[in-house]
Amino acid sequence: MELERQVEELRSLLGEAAVLTGAEDLSRYTRPYRGVPGPTPAVVRPADVDQVRAVVGWARRHRVRLLPQGANSGLAGASTPPPAGAHPAPVVVSLERLDREPMVDPVDRTAEVAAGTRLSRLNTAALPHGLVLPIDLGADPSLGGMVATNTGGARMLRHGDMRRHVLGVRAVTADADCTVVDERTTLRKHNVGPSLTQWFIGTSGAFGIVTDVVVDLGRLPAARACAWMIPRDAVAALETILLLERSYGRWLEAFEVLSAEALEAAVREVGDRGPFGSRPSPWLSALVEFSGGEESEEVLVGALDDLTSRSLISDAVVVPPVRAWAYRHAVTDGLQRSGTVLGFDVSVPRSHLPPFRDRVREAVASVAPQAIVADFGHWGDGGIHCNVVLPAGVTVEAPIRVALDEAVIGTACAEFGGSFSAEHGVGPRNAGWWTSTTGIGTRSLVAGLKQVFDPLGVLGHPGLPYRWEPGSS
Ligand code: LAC
Ligand code: ZN
């Protein structure tokens, strides 16, 4: 009854159309990419910054937790409600109506974008100016989600992550005034002390709800050229990156490595014979992209000859960029269709990738001998998705799940100086690793800041780790 009255109040604040309660199908707001949907009493869809503020004020009055959500394409689990019973069900705040034509400034090479606007819409608006936000991934996320997760993607080697591109955001915090922090700027030189914008990047909405973002755009290259190649072994794959950086650095745009298991799943998903045609799937393959002037392909072919003559690769095939990337971007969906997948997003210093890969395979085999490690990822920057695939329909019991997390994330962090989250951000999926790998002093300062931005604890997924819980140490 109480809840019904509260939802009515939301409706009167925002209008009927802004509040969905389940007479409609809410699954697109509650279903994570992997796992089961969690319950929500309502999905609220504010249409501007004042409405976001009104929602935050409402949540404070009623002590209701808000779960900000962009395009719901994240993989750390922070944008969908937790399973029933784990926590009180949060209200989903979908930012999808904060969507308008991006304001592209071709002279400043920037764009101001609403949080709910998709990356594809931004890039369509930037295209006529020869500009692009060069963060490339299989999904089509919203800009607010990209800020909240600090998206990395497959071109990070060259262009950096979202943090590198954000010039400033506007965000609503949950302090007593529901402050609108407005740091939108197109300035690149803006060295004026503390930047609150940084508190909203990669923090999954726990410190505020991002409503707008100004990004630095990159210039679209005149041409791109891609090749799939077969490195002699994992060490040769690493040496290939070094040679390409040393001798072809200004051309190198991306370098991705796939295990046979990952490539096979991608090829099945695309539905053709794959980049290497009828030849058997190599146990390790790499996708390289060069970009720059019209001569990109010629330079790439020269680089492939160079790599072949040094015996770093045993085969290479130049593939048109759209087709070349289609395989790479199909890996996650392809694996998802091939069994029960536990996804991982870890990184290690790239120098450690070859032994790390071997160690993970050993460690996973000792926990679940029937599991396949289908690793793939961004070797140029040390990011690797060591996804574990079990037969379809298998239920992974909690202790096995913990042991597999230990086998992949624990190995990355404890043995190889790596990270529990490379580019997908922090969510309930990996929050415990934040706590166990972050020093108590830092955690205490973060908890203090959480108290400043959100003293009542109404913002963000309840599984996020930033609040100081009684008894934590
Ligand atoms: C990728 C996503 C899973 O690299 O980050 O395909
Ligand atoms: Zn990735």
GROMACS .gro file of C-alpha atoms and ligand atoms in nm:
model
  480
    1MET     CA    1   0.000   0.000   0.000
    2GLU     CA    2   0.278   0.227   0.111
    3LEU     CA    3   0.467   0.142  -0.210
    4GLU     CA    4   0.159   0.206  -0.424
    5ARG     CA    5   0.124   0.554  -0.275
    6GLN     CA    6   0.491   0.622  -0.337
    7VAL     CA    7   0.465   0.515  -0.700
    8GLU     CA    8   0.155   0.735  -0.739
    9GLU     CA    9   0.361   1.024  -0.609
   10LEU     CA   10   0.625   0.950  -0.872
   11ARG     CA   11   0.354   0.955  -1.139
   12SER     CA   12   0.226   1.289  -1.023
   13LEU     CA   13   0.580   1.429  -1.026
   14LEU     CA   14   0.681   1.299  -1.369
   15GLY     CA   15   0.361   1.213  -1.554
   16GLU     CA   16   0.194   0.878  -1.627
   17ALA     CA   17   0.416   0.779  -1.918
   18ALA     CA   18   0.730   0.813  -1.712
   19VAL     CA   19   0.653   0.533  -1.469
   20LEU     CA   20   0.619   0.165  -1.561
   21THR     CA   21   0.515  -0.084  -1.300
   22GLY     CA   22   0.485  -0.423  -1.459
   23ALA     CA   23   0.153  -0.418  -1.639
   24GLU     CA   24   0.399  -0.368  -1.925
   25ASP     CA   25   0.685  -0.605  -1.998
   26LEU     CA   26   0.974  -0.482  -1.786
   27SER     CA   27   1.218  -0.755  -1.884
   28ARG     CA   28   1.431  -0.532  -2.100
   29TYR     CA   29   1.502  -0.324  -1.790
   30THR     CA   30   1.550  -0.611  -1.550
   31ARG     CA   31   1.727  -0.882  -1.751
   32PRO     CA   32   2.106  -0.882  -1.739
   33TYR     CA   33   2.305  -1.017  -2.034
   34ARG     CA   34   2.384  -1.326  -1.826
   35GLY     CA   35   2.183  -1.443  -1.527
   36VAL     CA   36   1.829  -1.407  -1.405
   37PRO     CA   37   1.618  -1.089  -1.395
   38GLY     CA   38   1.566  -0.930  -1.056
   39PRO     CA   39   1.243  -0.768  -0.936
   40THR     CA   40   1.172  -0.397  -0.941
   41PRO     CA   41   0.863  -0.217  -0.809
   42ALA     CA   42   0.886   0.039  -1.093
   43VAL     CA   43   1.090   0.163  -1.383
   44VAL     CA   44   1.100   0.542  -1.391
   45ARG     CA   45   1.197   0.726  -1.708
   46PRO     CA   46   1.280   1.092  -1.643
   47ALA     CA   47   1.295   1.315  -1.950
   48ASP     CA   48   1.527   1.592  -1.831
   49VAL     CA   49   1.763   1.690  -1.556
   50ASP     CA   50   1.488   1.846  -1.343
   51GLN     CA   51   1.296   1.520  -1.353
   52VAL     CA   52   1.609   1.328  -1.254
   53ARG     CA   53   1.639   1.564  -0.959
   54ALA     CA   54   1.275   1.509  -0.871
   55VAL     CA   55   1.329   1.132  -0.874
   56VAL     CA   56   1.634   1.158  -0.650
   57GLY     CA   57   1.443   1.383  -0.408
   58TRP     CA   58   1.158   1.130  -0.404
   59ALA     CA   59   1.402   0.847  -0.334
   60ARG     CA   60   1.553   1.039  -0.045
   61ARG     CA   61   1.212   1.115   0.105
   62HIS     CA   62   1.107   0.752   0.094
   63ARG     CA   63   1.451   0.593   0.141
   64VAL     CA   64   1.408   0.400  -0.183
   65ARG     CA   65   1.714   0.286  -0.371
   66LEU     CA   66   1.755   0.396  -0.733
   67LEU     CA   67   1.931   0.188  -0.994
   68PRO     CA   68   2.045   0.411  -1.282
   69GLN     CA   69   2.038   0.235  -1.618
   70GLY     CA   70   2.153   0.331  -1.966
   71ALA     CA   71   2.113   0.087  -2.254
   72ASN     CA   72   2.148  -0.212  -2.022
   73SER     CA   73   2.436  -0.351  -2.225
   74GLY     CA   74   2.690  -0.366  -1.940
   75LEU     CA   75   2.844  -0.693  -1.831
   76ALA     CA   76   2.932  -0.623  -1.466
   77GLY     CA   77   2.568  -0.647  -1.355
   78ALA     CA   78   2.538  -0.296  -1.210
   79SER     CA   79   2.242  -0.186  -1.422
   80THR     CA   80   1.984  -0.452  -1.339
   81PRO     CA   81   1.814  -0.534  -1.007
   82PRO     CA   82   1.965  -0.805  -0.787
   83PRO     CA   83   1.790  -1.143  -0.764
   84ALA     CA   84   1.478  -1.158  -0.548
   85GLY     CA   85   1.548  -1.166  -0.178
   86ALA     CA   86   1.910  -1.054  -0.194
   87HIS     CA   87   1.827  -0.687  -0.118
   88PRO     CA   88   1.513  -0.472  -0.114
   89ALA     CA   89   1.418  -0.434  -0.482
   90PRO     CA   90   1.548  -0.102  -0.623
   91VAL     CA   91   1.357   0.126  -0.859
   92VAL     CA   92   1.520   0.129  -1.203
   93VAL     CA   93   1.589   0.479  -1.335
   94SER     CA   94   1.610   0.436  -1.709
   95LEU     CA   95   1.785   0.728  -1.878
   96GLU     CA   96   1.654   0.630  -2.221
   97ARG     CA   97   1.441   0.943  -2.257
   98LEU     CA   98   1.742   1.166  -2.202
   99ASP     CA   99   1.810   1.134  -2.570
  100ARG     CA  100   1.841   1.423  -2.814
  101GLU     CA  101   2.046   1.512  -3.117
  102PRO     CA  102   2.411   1.534  -3.004
  103MET     CA  103   2.562   1.884  -3.023
  104VAL     CA  104   2.871   1.825  -3.232
  105ASP     CA  105   3.120   2.109  -3.255
  106PRO     CA  106   3.347   2.037  -3.550
  107VAL     CA  107   3.587   2.321  -3.473
  108ASP     CA  108   3.639   2.227  -3.110
  109ARG     CA  109   3.614   1.858  -3.206
  110THR     CA  110   3.371   1.791  -2.919
  111ALA     CA  111   3.015   1.674  -2.868
  112GLU     CA  112   2.769   1.736  -2.587
  113VAL     CA  113   2.552   1.429  -2.554
  114ALA     CA  114   2.257   1.335  -2.332
  115ALA     CA  115   2.312   1.035  -2.107
  116GLY     CA  116   2.052   0.818  -2.279
  117THR     CA  117   2.183   0.876  -2.630
  118ARG     CA  118   2.342   0.573  -2.790
  119LEU     CA  119   2.697   0.564  -2.919
  120SER     CA  120   2.568   0.488  -3.270
  121ARG     CA  121   2.357   0.807  -3.270
  122LEU     CA  122   2.656   1.014  -3.160
  123ASN     CA  123   2.875   0.864  -3.430
  124THR     CA  124   2.607   0.917  -3.696
  125ALA     CA  125   2.597   1.285  -3.597
  126ALA     CA  126   2.976   1.311  -3.593
  127LEU     CA  127   3.030   1.134  -3.929
  128PRO     CA  128   2.952   1.428  -4.164
  129HIS     CA  129   3.223   1.624  -3.982
  130GLY     CA  130   3.476   1.345  -4.026
  131LEU     CA  131   3.470   1.283  -3.652
  132VAL     CA  132   3.408   0.981  -3.429
  133LEU     CA  133   3.412   0.877  -3.065
  134PRO     CA  134   3.672   0.604  -3.119
  135ILE     CA  135   3.555   0.364  -2.851
  136ASP     CA  136   3.455   0.051  -3.031
  137LEU     CA  137   3.272  -0.245  -2.888
  138GLY     CA  138   3.022  -0.507  -2.992
  139ALA     CA  139   2.725  -0.343  -2.816
  140ASP     CA  140   2.560  -0.005  -2.868
  141PRO     CA  141   2.571   0.147  -2.519
  142SER     CA  142   2.436   0.482  -2.402
  143LEU     CA  143   2.683   0.760  -2.335
  144GLY     CA  144   2.581   0.777  -1.968
  145GLY     CA  145   2.646   0.406  -1.934
  146MET     CA  146   2.982   0.447  -2.099
  147VAL     CA  147   3.073   0.710  -1.841
  148ALA     CA  148   2.943   0.498  -1.551
  149THR     CA  149   3.141   0.192  -1.662
  150ASN     CA  150   3.440   0.376  -1.808
  151THR     CA  151   3.413   0.162  -2.120
  152GLY     CA  152   3.741   0.053  -2.277
  153GLY     CA  153   3.675  -0.142  -2.596
  154ALA     CA  154   3.890  -0.274  -2.876
  155ARG     CA  155   4.067   0.048  -2.973
  156MET     CA  156   4.192   0.137  -2.629
  157LEU     CA  157   4.550   0.068  -2.731
  158ARG     CA  158   4.537   0.375  -2.955
  159HIS     CA  159   4.258   0.592  -2.817
  160GLY     CA  160   4.231   0.517  -2.448
  161ASP     CA  161   3.914   0.455  -2.248
  162MET     CA  162   3.611   0.672  -2.179
  163ARG     CA  163   3.793   0.864  -1.905
  164ARG     CA  164   4.039   0.979  -2.168
  165HIS     CA  165   3.754   1.127  -2.375
  166VAL     CA  166   3.529   1.284  -2.113
  167LEU     CA  167   3.583   1.660  -2.083
  168GLY     CA  168   3.308   1.707  -1.826
  169VAL     CA  169   2.968   1.580  -1.717
  170ARG     CA  170   2.647   1.705  -1.564
  171ALA     CA  171   2.522   1.478  -1.288
  172VAL     CA  172   2.267   1.478  -1.008
  173THR     CA  173   2.391   1.372  -0.665
  174ALA     CA  174   2.185   1.254  -0.371
  175ASP     CA  175   2.303   1.498  -0.105
  176ALA     CA  176   2.037   1.698   0.085
  177ASP     CA  177   2.016   1.957  -0.197
  178CYS     CA  178   2.013   1.700  -0.480
  179THR     CA  179   2.294   1.906  -0.622
  180VAL     CA  180   2.334   1.929  -0.998
  181VAL     CA  181   2.708   1.913  -1.057
  182ASP     CA  182   2.757   2.089  -1.388
  183GLU     CA  183   3.108   2.053  -1.522
  184ARG     CA  184   3.017   2.049  -1.890
  185THR     CA  185   3.296   2.214  -2.084
  186THR     CA  186   3.455   2.189  -2.423
  187LEU     CA  187   3.788   2.306  -2.281
  188ARG     CA  188   4.080   2.069  -2.299
  189LYS     CA  189   4.306   2.295  -2.100
  190HIS     CA  190   4.110   2.334  -1.780
  191ASN     CA  191   4.349   2.278  -1.495
  192VAL     CA  192   4.144   2.427  -1.212
  193GLY     CA  193   4.175   2.196  -0.915
  194PRO     CA  194   3.935   1.921  -0.810
  195SER     CA  195   3.723   1.767  -1.085
  196LEU     CA  196   3.405   1.607  -0.956
  197THR     CA  197   3.350   1.464  -1.304
  198GLN     CA  198   3.604   1.197  -1.219
  199TRP     CA  199   3.378   1.070  -0.941
  200PHE     CA  200   3.112   0.976  -1.192
  201ILE     CA  201   3.343   0.791  -1.431
  202GLY     CA  202   3.365   0.418  -1.370
  203THR     CA  203   3.160   0.430  -1.050
  204SER     CA  204   2.836   0.277  -1.183
  205GLY     CA  205   2.607   0.556  -1.068
  206ALA     CA  206   2.697   0.517  -0.700
  207PHE     CA  207   2.797   0.884  -0.663
  208GLY     CA  208   2.542   1.048  -0.892
  209ILE     CA  209   2.326   1.005  -1.198
  210VAL     CA  210   2.497   1.136  -1.510
  211THR     CA  211   2.257   1.332  -1.731
  212ASP     CA  212   2.492   1.476  -1.994
  213VAL     CA  213   2.849   1.438  -2.106
  214VAL     CA  214   3.087   1.639  -2.320
  215VAL     CA  215   3.334   1.423  -2.509
  216ASP     CA  216   3.646   1.482  -2.705
  217LEU     CA  217   3.604   1.335  -3.054
  218GLY     CA  218   3.870   1.183  -3.276
  219ARG     CA  219   3.925   1.235  -3.646
  220LEU     CA  220   3.804   0.959  -3.877
  221PRO     CA  221   4.096   0.816  -4.071
  222ALA     CA  222   4.096   0.833  -4.453
  223ALA     CA  223   4.126   0.454  -4.466
  224ARG     CA  224   4.145   0.143  -4.255
  225ALA     CA  225   4.287  -0.199  -4.331
  226CYS     CA  226   4.255  -0.519  -4.131
  227ALA     CA  227   4.417  -0.860  -4.130
  228TRP     CA  228   4.364  -1.182  -3.943
  229MET     CA  229   4.691  -1.358  -3.871
  230ILE     CA  230   4.821  -1.669  -3.702
  231PRO     CA  231   5.098  -1.593  -3.453
  232ARG     CA  232   5.356  -1.870  -3.414
  233ASP     CA  233   5.276  -1.889  -3.044
  234ALA     CA  234   5.166  -1.664  -2.759
  235VAL     CA  235   5.511  -1.514  -2.711
  236ALA     CA  236   5.528  -1.443  -3.083
  237ALA     CA  237   5.191  -1.265  -3.056
  238LEU     CA  238   5.345  -1.035  -2.797
  239GLU     CA  239   5.659  -0.982  -3.007
  240THR     CA  240   5.431  -0.899  -3.300
  241ILE     CA  241   5.270  -0.617  -3.099
  242LEU     CA  242   5.613  -0.480  -3.011
  243LEU     CA  243   5.735  -0.492  -3.369
  244LEU     CA  244   5.419  -0.324  -3.495
  245GLU     CA  245   5.447  -0.051  -3.233
  246ARG     CA  246   5.817   0.005  -3.305
  247SER     CA  247   5.802   0.008  -3.683
  248TYR     CA  248   5.439   0.090  -3.767
  249GLY     CA  249   5.329   0.274  -3.453
  250ARG     CA  250   5.139   0.553  -3.620
  251TRP     CA  251   4.930   0.303  -3.818
  252LEU     CA  252   4.847   0.060  -3.541
  253GLU     CA  253   4.485   0.099  -3.427
  254ALA     CA  254   4.396  -0.232  -3.262
  255PHE     CA  255   4.546  -0.570  -3.185
  256GLU     CA  256   4.313  -0.843  -3.065
  257VAL     CA  257   4.397  -1.208  -2.993
  258LEU     CA  258   4.151  -1.498  -2.991
  259SER     CA  259   4.185  -1.855  -2.874
  260ALA     CA  260   4.060  -2.127  -3.112
  261GLU     CA  261   3.752  -2.172  -2.891
  262ALA     CA  262   3.662  -1.803  -2.915
  263LEU     CA  263   3.720  -1.782  -3.290
  264GLU     CA  264   3.516  -2.096  -3.356
  265ALA     CA  265   3.222  -1.957  -3.157
  266ALA     CA  266   3.246  -1.626  -3.347
  267VAL     CA  267   3.258  -1.798  -3.685
  268ARG     CA  268   2.953  -2.009  -3.596
  269GLU     CA  269   2.772  -1.691  -3.496
  270VAL     CA  270   2.862  -1.511  -3.819
  271GLY     CA  271   2.766  -1.822  -4.012
  272ASP     CA  272   3.036  -1.844  -4.278
  273ARG     CA  273   3.374  -2.018  -4.306
  274GLY     CA  274   3.566  -1.762  -4.105
  275PRO     CA  275   3.865  -1.544  -4.186
  276PHE     CA  276   4.090  -1.840  -4.268
  277GLY     CA  277   3.841  -2.019  -4.493
  278SER     CA  278   3.857  -2.396  -4.496
  279ARG     CA  279   4.182  -2.420  -4.298
  280PRO     CA  280   4.142  -2.560  -3.945
  281SER     CA  281   4.095  -2.301  -3.674
  282PRO     CA  282   4.437  -2.194  -3.544
  283TRP     CA  283   4.488  -2.238  -3.172
  284LEU     CA  284   4.561  -1.866  -3.152
  285SER     CA  285   4.471  -1.596  -3.401
  286ALA     CA  286   4.503  -1.220  -3.406
  287LEU     CA  287   4.314  -0.934  -3.566
  288VAL     CA  288   4.515  -0.625  -3.647
  289GLU     CA  289   4.388  -0.294  -3.778
  290PHE     CA  290   4.595  -0.018  -3.936
  291SER     CA  291   4.438   0.319  -3.995
  292GLY     CA  292   4.557   0.644  -4.145
  293GLY     CA  293   4.603   0.755  -4.506
  294GLU     CA  294   4.483   0.584  -4.823
  295GLU     CA  295   4.797   0.371  -4.822
  296SER     CA  296   4.693   0.192  -4.497
  297GLU     CA  297   4.643  -0.141  -4.669
  298GLU     CA  298   4.972  -0.123  -4.856
  299VAL     CA  299   5.155  -0.049  -4.532
  300LEU     CA  300   4.972  -0.334  -4.359
  301VAL     CA  301   5.068  -0.581  -4.632
  302GLY     CA  302   5.432  -0.471  -4.593
  303ALA     CA  303   5.405  -0.524  -4.215
  304LEU     CA  304   5.263  -0.874  -4.266
  305ASP     CA  305   5.559  -0.961  -4.494
  306ASP     CA  306   5.792  -0.829  -4.228
  307LEU     CA  307   5.625  -1.044  -3.959
  308THR     CA  308   5.631  -1.350  -4.185
  309SER     CA  309   5.999  -1.311  -4.269
  310ARG     CA  310   6.077  -1.293  -3.898
  311SER     CA  311   5.871  -1.610  -3.843
  312LEU     CA  312   5.646  -1.435  -3.592
  313ILE     CA  313   5.336  -1.536  -3.787
  314SER     CA  314   5.267  -1.842  -3.998
  315ASP     CA  315   4.979  -1.706  -4.202
  316ALA     CA  316   4.788  -1.385  -4.258
  317VAL     CA  317   4.492  -1.278  -4.462
  318VAL     CA  318   4.379  -0.923  -4.535
  319VAL     CA  319   4.005  -0.896  -4.467
  320PRO     CA  320   3.779  -0.594  -4.534
  321PRO     CA  321   3.738  -0.409  -4.200
  322VAL     CA  322   3.364  -0.459  -4.154
  323ARG     CA  323   3.394  -0.834  -4.208
  324ALA     CA  324   3.713  -0.859  -4.004
  325TRP     CA  325   3.547  -0.694  -3.703
  326ALA     CA  326   3.225  -0.892  -3.746
  327TYR     CA  327   3.409  -1.203  -3.622
  328ARG     CA  328   3.564  -1.019  -3.331
  329HIS     CA  329   3.238  -0.861  -3.222
  330ALA     CA  330   3.050  -1.192  -3.251
  331VAL     CA  331   3.260  -1.372  -2.990
  332THR     CA  332   3.050  -1.289  -2.682
  333ASP     CA  333   2.715  -1.380  -2.842
  334GLY     CA  334   2.869  -1.686  -3.007
  335LEU     CA  335   3.000  -1.818  -2.676
  336GLN     CA  336   2.671  -1.739  -2.505
  337ARG     CA  337   2.499  -1.971  -2.751
  338SER     CA  338   2.753  -2.249  -2.706
  339GLY     CA  339   2.694  -2.330  -2.339
  340THR     CA  340   2.677  -2.190  -1.989
  341VAL     CA  341   2.921  -1.900  -1.984
  342LEU     CA  342   3.097  -1.735  -1.693
  343GLY     CA  343   3.232  -1.410  -1.833
  344PHE     CA  344   3.550  -1.247  -1.709
  345ASP     CA  345   3.705  -0.910  -1.775
  346VAL     CA  346   4.054  -0.907  -1.630
  347SER     CA  347   4.384  -0.752  -1.728
  348VAL     CA  348   4.748  -0.821  -1.658
  349PRO     CA  349   5.058  -0.634  -1.769
  350ARG     CA  350   5.068  -0.745  -2.131
  351SER     CA  351   5.419  -0.887  -2.086
  352HIS     CA  352   5.255  -1.152  -1.864
  353LEU     CA  353   4.976  -1.257  -2.102
  354PRO     CA  354   5.136  -1.580  -2.232
  355PRO     CA  355   5.210  -1.737  -1.890
  356PHE     CA  356   4.888  -1.596  -1.744
  357ARG     CA  357   4.684  -1.774  -2.007
  358ASP     CA  358   4.854  -2.104  -1.930
  359ARG     CA  359   4.808  -2.063  -1.555
  360VAL     CA  360   4.438  -1.985  -1.593
  361ARG     CA  361   4.384  -2.297  -1.802
  362GLU     CA  362   4.554  -2.510  -1.537
  363ALA     CA  363   4.365  -2.345  -1.252
  364VAL     CA  364   4.026  -2.375  -1.424
  365ALA     CA  365   4.091  -2.740  -1.517
  366SER     CA  366   4.161  -2.821  -1.154
  367VAL     CA  367   3.822  -2.676  -1.050
  368ALA     CA  368   3.604  -2.789  -1.342
  369PRO     CA  369   3.771  -3.040  -1.574
  370GLN     CA  370   3.477  -3.024  -1.817
  371ALA     CA  371   3.513  -2.646  -1.858
  372ILE     CA  372   3.659  -2.482  -2.167
  373VAL     CA  373   3.852  -2.157  -2.138
  374ALA     CA  374   3.759  -1.953  -2.443
  375ASP     CA  375   3.986  -1.654  -2.393
  376PHE     CA  376   3.992  -1.354  -2.622
  377GLY     CA  377   4.071  -0.993  -2.591
  378HIS     CA  378   4.271  -0.685  -2.619
  379TRP     CA  379   4.629  -0.804  -2.602
  380GLY     CA  380   4.762  -0.467  -2.709
  381ASP     CA  381   4.651  -0.319  -2.376
  382GLY     CA  382   4.666  -0.632  -2.157
  383GLY     CA  383   4.288  -0.686  -2.138
  384ILE     CA  384   4.174  -1.046  -2.167
  385HIS     CA  385   3.831  -1.204  -2.132
  386CYS     CA  386   3.905  -1.553  -1.998
  387ASN     CA  387   3.547  -1.673  -2.043
  388VAL     CA  388   3.475  -2.015  -1.902
  389VAL     CA  389   3.224  -2.225  -2.095
  390LEU     CA  390   3.045  -2.521  -1.937
  391PRO     CA  391   2.797  -2.749  -2.111
  392ALA     CA  392   2.458  -2.589  -2.180
  393GLY     CA  393   2.209  -2.632  -1.898
  394VAL     CA  394   2.472  -2.687  -1.628
  395THR     CA  395   2.399  -2.500  -1.307
  396VAL     CA  396   2.715  -2.359  -1.158
  397GLU     CA  397   2.683  -2.402  -0.782
  398ALA     CA  398   2.808  -2.116  -0.567
  399PRO     CA  399   3.125  -2.287  -0.438
  400ILE     CA  400   3.231  -2.377  -0.795
  401ARG     CA  401   3.160  -2.023  -0.907
  402VAL     CA  402   3.378  -1.888  -0.624
  403ALA     CA  403   3.657  -2.133  -0.714
  404LEU     CA  404   3.639  -2.036  -1.083
  405ASP     CA  405   3.650  -1.667  -0.991
  406GLU     CA  406   3.957  -1.745  -0.783
  407ALA     CA  407   4.110  -1.939  -1.075
  408VAL     CA  408   4.073  -1.645  -1.313
  409ILE     CA  409   4.047  -1.322  -1.114
  410GLY     CA  410   4.253  -1.442  -0.819
  411THR     CA  411   4.529  -1.560  -1.054
  412ALA     CA  412   4.527  -1.228  -1.242
  413CYS     CA  413   4.538  -1.016  -0.928
  414ALA     CA  414   4.755  -1.220  -0.693
  415GLU     CA  415   5.002  -1.389  -0.927
  416PHE     CA  416   5.032  -1.148  -1.217
  417GLY     CA  417   4.976  -0.799  -1.074
  418GLY     CA  418   4.655  -0.768  -1.276
  419SER     CA  419   4.311  -0.617  -1.230
  420PHE     CA  420   3.973  -0.769  -1.147
  421SER     CA  421   3.804  -0.530  -1.391
  422ALA     CA  422   3.975  -0.426  -1.711
  423GLU     CA  423   3.711  -0.233  -1.900
  424HIS     CA  424   3.358  -0.331  -1.793
  425GLY     CA  425   3.364  -0.149  -1.460
  426VAL     CA  426   3.244  -0.260  -1.120
  427GLY     CA  427   2.915  -0.430  -1.041
  428PRO     CA  428   2.781  -0.701  -0.815
  429ARG     CA  429   2.962  -0.949  -1.040
  430ASN     CA  430   3.304  -0.835  -0.917
  431ALA     CA  431   3.239  -0.599  -0.624
  432GLY     CA  432   3.392  -0.833  -0.367
  433TRP     CA  433   3.723  -0.811  -0.552
  434TRP     CA  434   3.722  -0.434  -0.512
  435THR     CA  435   3.698  -0.480  -0.139
  436SER     CA  436   3.962  -0.752  -0.121
  437THR     CA  437   4.215  -0.576  -0.346
  438THR     CA  438   4.172  -0.219  -0.216
  439GLY     CA  439   4.356  -0.101   0.094
  440ILE     CA  440   4.158  -0.015   0.403
  441GLY     CA  441   4.272   0.349   0.396
  442THR     CA  442   4.145   0.399   0.042
  443ARG     CA  443   3.820   0.219   0.117
  444SER     CA  444   3.758   0.437   0.416
  445LEU     CA  445   3.814   0.757   0.214
  446VAL     CA  446   3.585   0.629  -0.063
  447ALA     CA  447   3.317   0.548   0.196
  448GLY     CA  448   3.353   0.904   0.329
  449LEU     CA  449   3.300   1.045  -0.019
  450LYS     CA  450   3.003   0.817  -0.076
  451GLN     CA  451   2.861   0.966   0.244
  452VAL     CA  452   2.903   1.316   0.098
  453PHE     CA  453   2.745   1.240  -0.241
  454ASP     CA  454   2.477   1.003  -0.114
  455PRO     CA  455   2.442   1.015   0.265
  456LEU     CA  456   2.121   0.810   0.272
  457GLY     CA  457   2.255   0.539   0.044
  458VAL     CA  458   1.986   0.566  -0.223
  459LEU     CA  459   2.208   0.559  -0.532
  460GLY     CA  460   2.338   0.266  -0.732
  461HIS     CA  461   2.313  -0.110  -0.732
  462PRO     CA  462   2.286  -0.243  -0.375
  463GLY     CA  463   2.571  -0.484  -0.451
  464LEU     CA  464   2.824  -0.206  -0.510
  465PRO     CA  465   3.099  -0.198  -0.250
  466TYR     CA  466   3.155   0.170  -0.170
  467ARG     CA  467   2.953   0.214   0.146
  468TRP     CA  468   3.118   0.140   0.474
  469GLU     CA  469   2.917  -0.143   0.619
  470PRO     CA  470   2.918  -0.195   0.993
  471GLY     CA  471   3.180  -0.453   1.079
  472SER     CA  472   3.386  -0.406   0.758
  473SER     CA  473   3.758  -0.415   0.802
  474LAC     C1  474   3.460  -0.766  -2.586
  474LAC     C2  475   3.368  -0.726  -2.475
  474LAC     C3  476   3.313  -0.846  -2.406
  474LAC     O1  477   3.577  -0.738  -2.578
  474LAC     O2  478   3.433  -0.643  -2.386
  474LAC     O3  479   3.411  -0.826  -2.684
  475ZN      ZN  480   3.646  -0.637  -2.418
   0.00000   0.00000   0.00000
